[in-house]
């Protein structure tokens, strides 16, 4: 950034989460040279949010669970930091005229509202919250176009594809290939997965992430959601999207062009890199991430995914082809099923079953409004809540 240029004011929705903390690490490393935290949010845990506020001195913080705000009473006195509450607080932060970029890093469909508000205000949105695109991809991308807002992916695979796409024009793209680590249960049979515990499922081999996405990575639902995310983000045809298992998580995804050239993006697995790229785009800057060490022998491997052991993946392809309300039904059923699995109420293999049931029984609408999608979301959550195994 040239001298005299303004700094980028960043609002981080979900700053206390895994991606949110990665973003603050990037901002801390930048040392206020070009990035400033303008707004931070957490749902109910006010202690880590207060700690972040003391360190980064944003203009606003929001606790989306208003009942949690009592804990913060008086603690911000004299700091000049304004405390906001509820989803309205998110809207106020993202739509503030001085906000330049918004990092959407809330987990689940709960991230949709803040993302929507940021796009309505024409902001640049760095989107980690893939559920928003799974639930309402066409509506979200249409809103971005109408408001001339920019959407930059943060999910490592989509950041990779976004970077690789710069090597050609949209018409020159043959297909995109998303890589998957395979999760903690790669190589296991269905029988071996019957009794796995939440602790085992949370132990991801290459990435340290929040609990919901860690379970999604174990079922491969994460890759299913990413297939749908890729379709809407990059305006691809369903047959242009493929998945390959790559356990080392160094190749973050690839784009094959019509001439047969495959362009890939590589780096050690560290979410700070795609977060930083989205916050500084179109520039690249030195940051806190480790570099690829090529000084000793190492190899990269690729294998096809095991679609029988991990039926969630197929659900993703099916939902990507169907569009309409299918994404909202799948996402909500999965969120509810993952919560019940983490609570010990249902088994690991019940997650895809619950999702299958919700998809089969929901009343499909090919061209839903945002309201319709919220209704399907609520319906699918209720179905899974009373679903017995
Ligand atoms: P996390 O569970 O670590 O953090 C979630 C954040 O959202 C927290 O700040 C929490 O306070 C907030 N939050 C939770 N429920 C909320 C609600 N109902 N309303 C408002 N705020 C709420 O999650 P994470 O792993 O950081 O993932 C965040 C998003 O980024 C997810 O959509 C995930 O799929 C995506 N993502 C994460 C990673 C990763 O490495 N963690 C990688 C790619 C994409
Ligand atoms: Mg990913």
PDB file of C-alpha atoms and ligand atoms in Angstrom, residues 13-22 41-45 64-65 90 104-108 110-111 127-132 154-157 207-214 216 222 225-226 271, ligand 1:
ATOM      1  CA  UNK A  13     -18.396 -11.567  12.206  1.00  0.00           C
ATOM      2  CA  UNK A  14     -17.553 -14.483  14.525  1.00  0.00           C
ATOM      3  CA  UNK A  15     -14.186 -13.105  15.671  1.00  0.00           C
ATOM      4  CA  UNK A  16     -13.896 -15.520  18.620  1.00  0.00           C
ATOM      5  CA  UNK A  17     -14.087 -18.603  16.383  1.00  0.00           C
ATOM      6  CA  UNK A  18     -11.293 -20.458  14.658  1.00  0.00           C
ATOM      7  CA  UNK A  19     -11.419 -18.416  11.416  1.00  0.00           C
ATOM      8  CA  UNK A  20     -12.056 -15.181  13.350  1.00  0.00           C
ATOM      9  CA  UNK A  21      -8.938 -15.744  15.454  1.00  0.00           C
ATOM     10  CA  UNK A  22      -6.925 -16.483  12.294  1.00  0.00           C
ATOM     11  CA  UNK A  41     -18.666 -10.205  17.128  1.00  0.00           C
ATOM     12  CA  UNK A  42     -19.312 -13.293  19.225  1.00  0.00           C
ATOM     13  CA  UNK A  43     -22.528 -15.076  20.068  1.00  0.00           C
ATOM     14  CA  UNK A  44     -22.607 -15.545  23.845  1.00  0.00           C
ATOM     15  CA  UNK A  45     -19.079 -15.936  25.203  1.00  0.00           C
ATOM     16  CA  UNK A  64     -25.540 -11.590  19.083  1.00  0.00           C
ATOM     17  CA  UNK A  65     -27.062 -13.295  22.133  1.00  0.00           C
ATOM     18  CA  UNK A  90     -24.160  -7.103  13.167  1.00  0.00           C
ATOM     19  CA  UNK A 104     -18.190 -13.599   7.374  1.00  0.00           C
ATOM     20  CA  UNK A 105     -16.937 -16.222   9.871  1.00  0.00           C
ATOM     21  CA  UNK A 106     -20.019 -17.129  11.907  1.00  0.00           C
ATOM     22  CA  UNK A 107     -20.794 -20.847  11.812  1.00  0.00           C
ATOM     23  CA  UNK A 108     -24.002 -22.184  10.263  1.00  0.00           C
ATOM     24  CA  UNK A 110     -26.848 -17.981  11.467  1.00  0.00           C
ATOM     25  CA  UNK A 111     -24.151 -16.336   9.330  1.00  0.00           C
ATOM     26  CA  UNK A 127     -16.832 -15.341   2.979  1.00  0.00           C
ATOM     27  CA  UNK A 128     -15.783 -18.258   5.188  1.00  0.00           C
ATOM     28  CA  UNK A 129     -19.372 -19.069   6.175  1.00  0.00           C
ATOM     29  CA  UNK A 130     -20.073 -21.640   3.455  1.00  0.00           C
ATOM     30  CA  UNK A 131     -23.520 -22.469   4.900  1.00  0.00           C
ATOM     31  CA  UNK A 132     -24.764 -19.095   3.624  1.00  0.00           C
ATOM     32  CA  UNK A 154     -11.986 -17.725   2.350  1.00  0.00           C
ATOM     33  CA  UNK A 155     -12.634 -21.468   2.449  1.00  0.00           C
ATOM     34  CA  UNK A 156      -9.165 -22.781   1.541  1.00  0.00           C
ATOM     35  CA  UNK A 157     -10.376 -24.788  -1.485  1.00  0.00           C
ATOM     36  CA  UNK A 207      -6.666 -28.657  10.228  1.00  0.00           C
ATOM     37  CA  UNK A 208      -7.558 -27.213  13.646  1.00  0.00           C
ATOM     38  CA  UNK A 209     -11.130 -25.902  13.305  1.00  0.00           C
ATOM     39  CA  UNK A 210     -14.390 -25.248  15.170  1.00  0.00           C
ATOM     40  CA  UNK A 211     -16.446 -28.301  16.293  1.00  0.00           C
ATOM     41  CA  UNK A 212     -19.199 -28.157  13.648  1.00  0.00           C
ATOM     42  CA  UNK A 213     -16.879 -28.074  10.631  1.00  0.00           C
ATOM     43  CA  UNK A 214     -14.649 -30.721  12.258  1.00  0.00           C
ATOM     44  CA  UNK A 216     -18.508 -32.149   8.821  1.00  0.00           C
ATOM     45  CA  UNK A 222     -17.864 -30.474   4.605  1.00  0.00           C
ATOM     46  CA  UNK A 225     -21.188 -28.284   1.301  1.00  0.00           C
ATOM     47  CA  UNK A 226     -18.078 -27.084  -0.545  1.00  0.00           C
ATOM     48  CA  UNK A 271      -6.224 -20.673   7.353  1.00  0.00           C
TER      49      UNK A 271
HETATM   50  P1  LIG B   1     -16.197 -21.687  15.334  1.00  0.00           P
HETATM   51  O1  LIG B   1     -17.212 -22.555  15.958  1.00  0.00           O
HETATM   52  O2  LIG B   1     -14.771 -21.819  15.775  1.00  0.00           O
HETATM   53  O3  LIG B   1     -16.610 -20.145  15.535  1.00  0.00           O
HETATM   54  C1  LIG B   1     -17.898 -19.701  15.253  1.00  0.00           C
HETATM   55  C2  LIG B   1     -18.047 -18.212  15.535  1.00  0.00           C
HETATM   56  O4  LIG B   1     -19.423 -17.868  15.261  1.00  0.00           O
HETATM   57  C3  LIG B   1     -17.791 -17.808  17.001  1.00  0.00           C
HETATM   58  O5  LIG B   1     -17.243 -16.515  17.020  1.00  0.00           O
HETATM   59  C4  LIG B   1     -19.193 -17.805  17.616  1.00  0.00           C
HETATM   60  O6  LIG B   1     -19.306 -16.897  18.707  1.00  0.00           O
HETATM   61  C5  LIG B   1     -20.037 -17.338  16.439  1.00  0.00           C
HETATM   62  N1  LIG B   1     -21.414 -17.871  16.487  1.00  0.00           N
HETATM   63  C6  LIG B   1     -21.785 -19.151  16.757  1.00  0.00           C
HETATM   64  N2  LIG B   1     -23.136 -19.270  16.684  1.00  0.00           N
HETATM   65  C7  LIG B   1     -23.616 -18.040  16.380  1.00  0.00           C
HETATM   66  C8  LIG B   1     -24.931 -17.514  16.188  1.00  0.00           C
HETATM   67  N3  LIG B   1     -26.035 -18.285  16.316  1.00  0.00           N
HETATM   68  N4  LIG B   1     -25.058 -16.194  15.885  1.00  0.00           N
HETATM   69  C9  LIG B   1     -23.964 -15.412  15.774  1.00  0.00           C
HETATM   70  N5  LIG B   1     -22.695 -15.842  15.959  1.00  0.00           N
HETATM   71  C10 LIG B   1     -22.519 -17.142  16.250  1.00  0.00           C
HETATM   72  O7  LIG B   1     -16.317 -21.892  13.760  1.00  0.00           O
HETATM   73  P2  LIG B   1     -15.153 -21.840  12.644  1.00  0.00           P
HETATM   74  O8  LIG B   1     -14.486 -23.145  12.582  1.00  0.00           O
HETATM   75  O9  LIG B   1     -14.341 -20.598  12.819  1.00  0.00           O
HETATM   76  O10 LIG B   1     -16.022 -21.717  11.310  1.00  0.00           O
HETATM   77  C11 LIG B   1     -16.686 -20.532  10.944  1.00  0.00           C
HETATM   78  C12 LIG B   1     -17.194 -20.651   9.523  1.00  0.00           C
HETATM   79  O11 LIG B   1     -16.084 -20.729   8.636  1.00  0.00           O
HETATM   80  C13 LIG B   1     -18.033 -21.910   9.270  1.00  0.00           C
HETATM   81  O12 LIG B   1     -19.037 -21.607   8.347  1.00  0.00           O
HETATM   82  C14 LIG B   1     -17.030 -22.874   8.652  1.00  0.00           C
HETATM   83  O13 LIG B   1     -17.648 -23.815   7.793  1.00  0.00           O
HETATM   84  C15 LIG B   1     -16.145 -21.915   7.868  1.00  0.00           C
HETATM   85  N6  LIG B   1     -14.776 -22.409   7.658  1.00  0.00           N
HETATM   86  C16 LIG B   1     -13.990 -22.674   8.727  1.00  0.00           C
HETATM   87  C17 LIG B   1     -12.680 -23.129   8.535  1.00  0.00           C
HETATM   88  C18 LIG B   1     -11.771 -23.388   9.715  1.00  0.00           C
HETATM   89  O14 LIG B   1     -10.597 -23.661   9.515  1.00  0.00           O
HETATM   90  N7  LIG B   1     -12.231 -23.307  10.939  1.00  0.00           N
HETATM   91  C19 LIG B   1     -12.210 -23.327   7.242  1.00  0.00           C
HETATM   92  C20 LIG B   1     -13.050 -23.046   6.166  1.00  0.00           C
HETATM   93  C21 LIG B   1     -14.336 -22.577   6.382  1.00  0.00           C
END
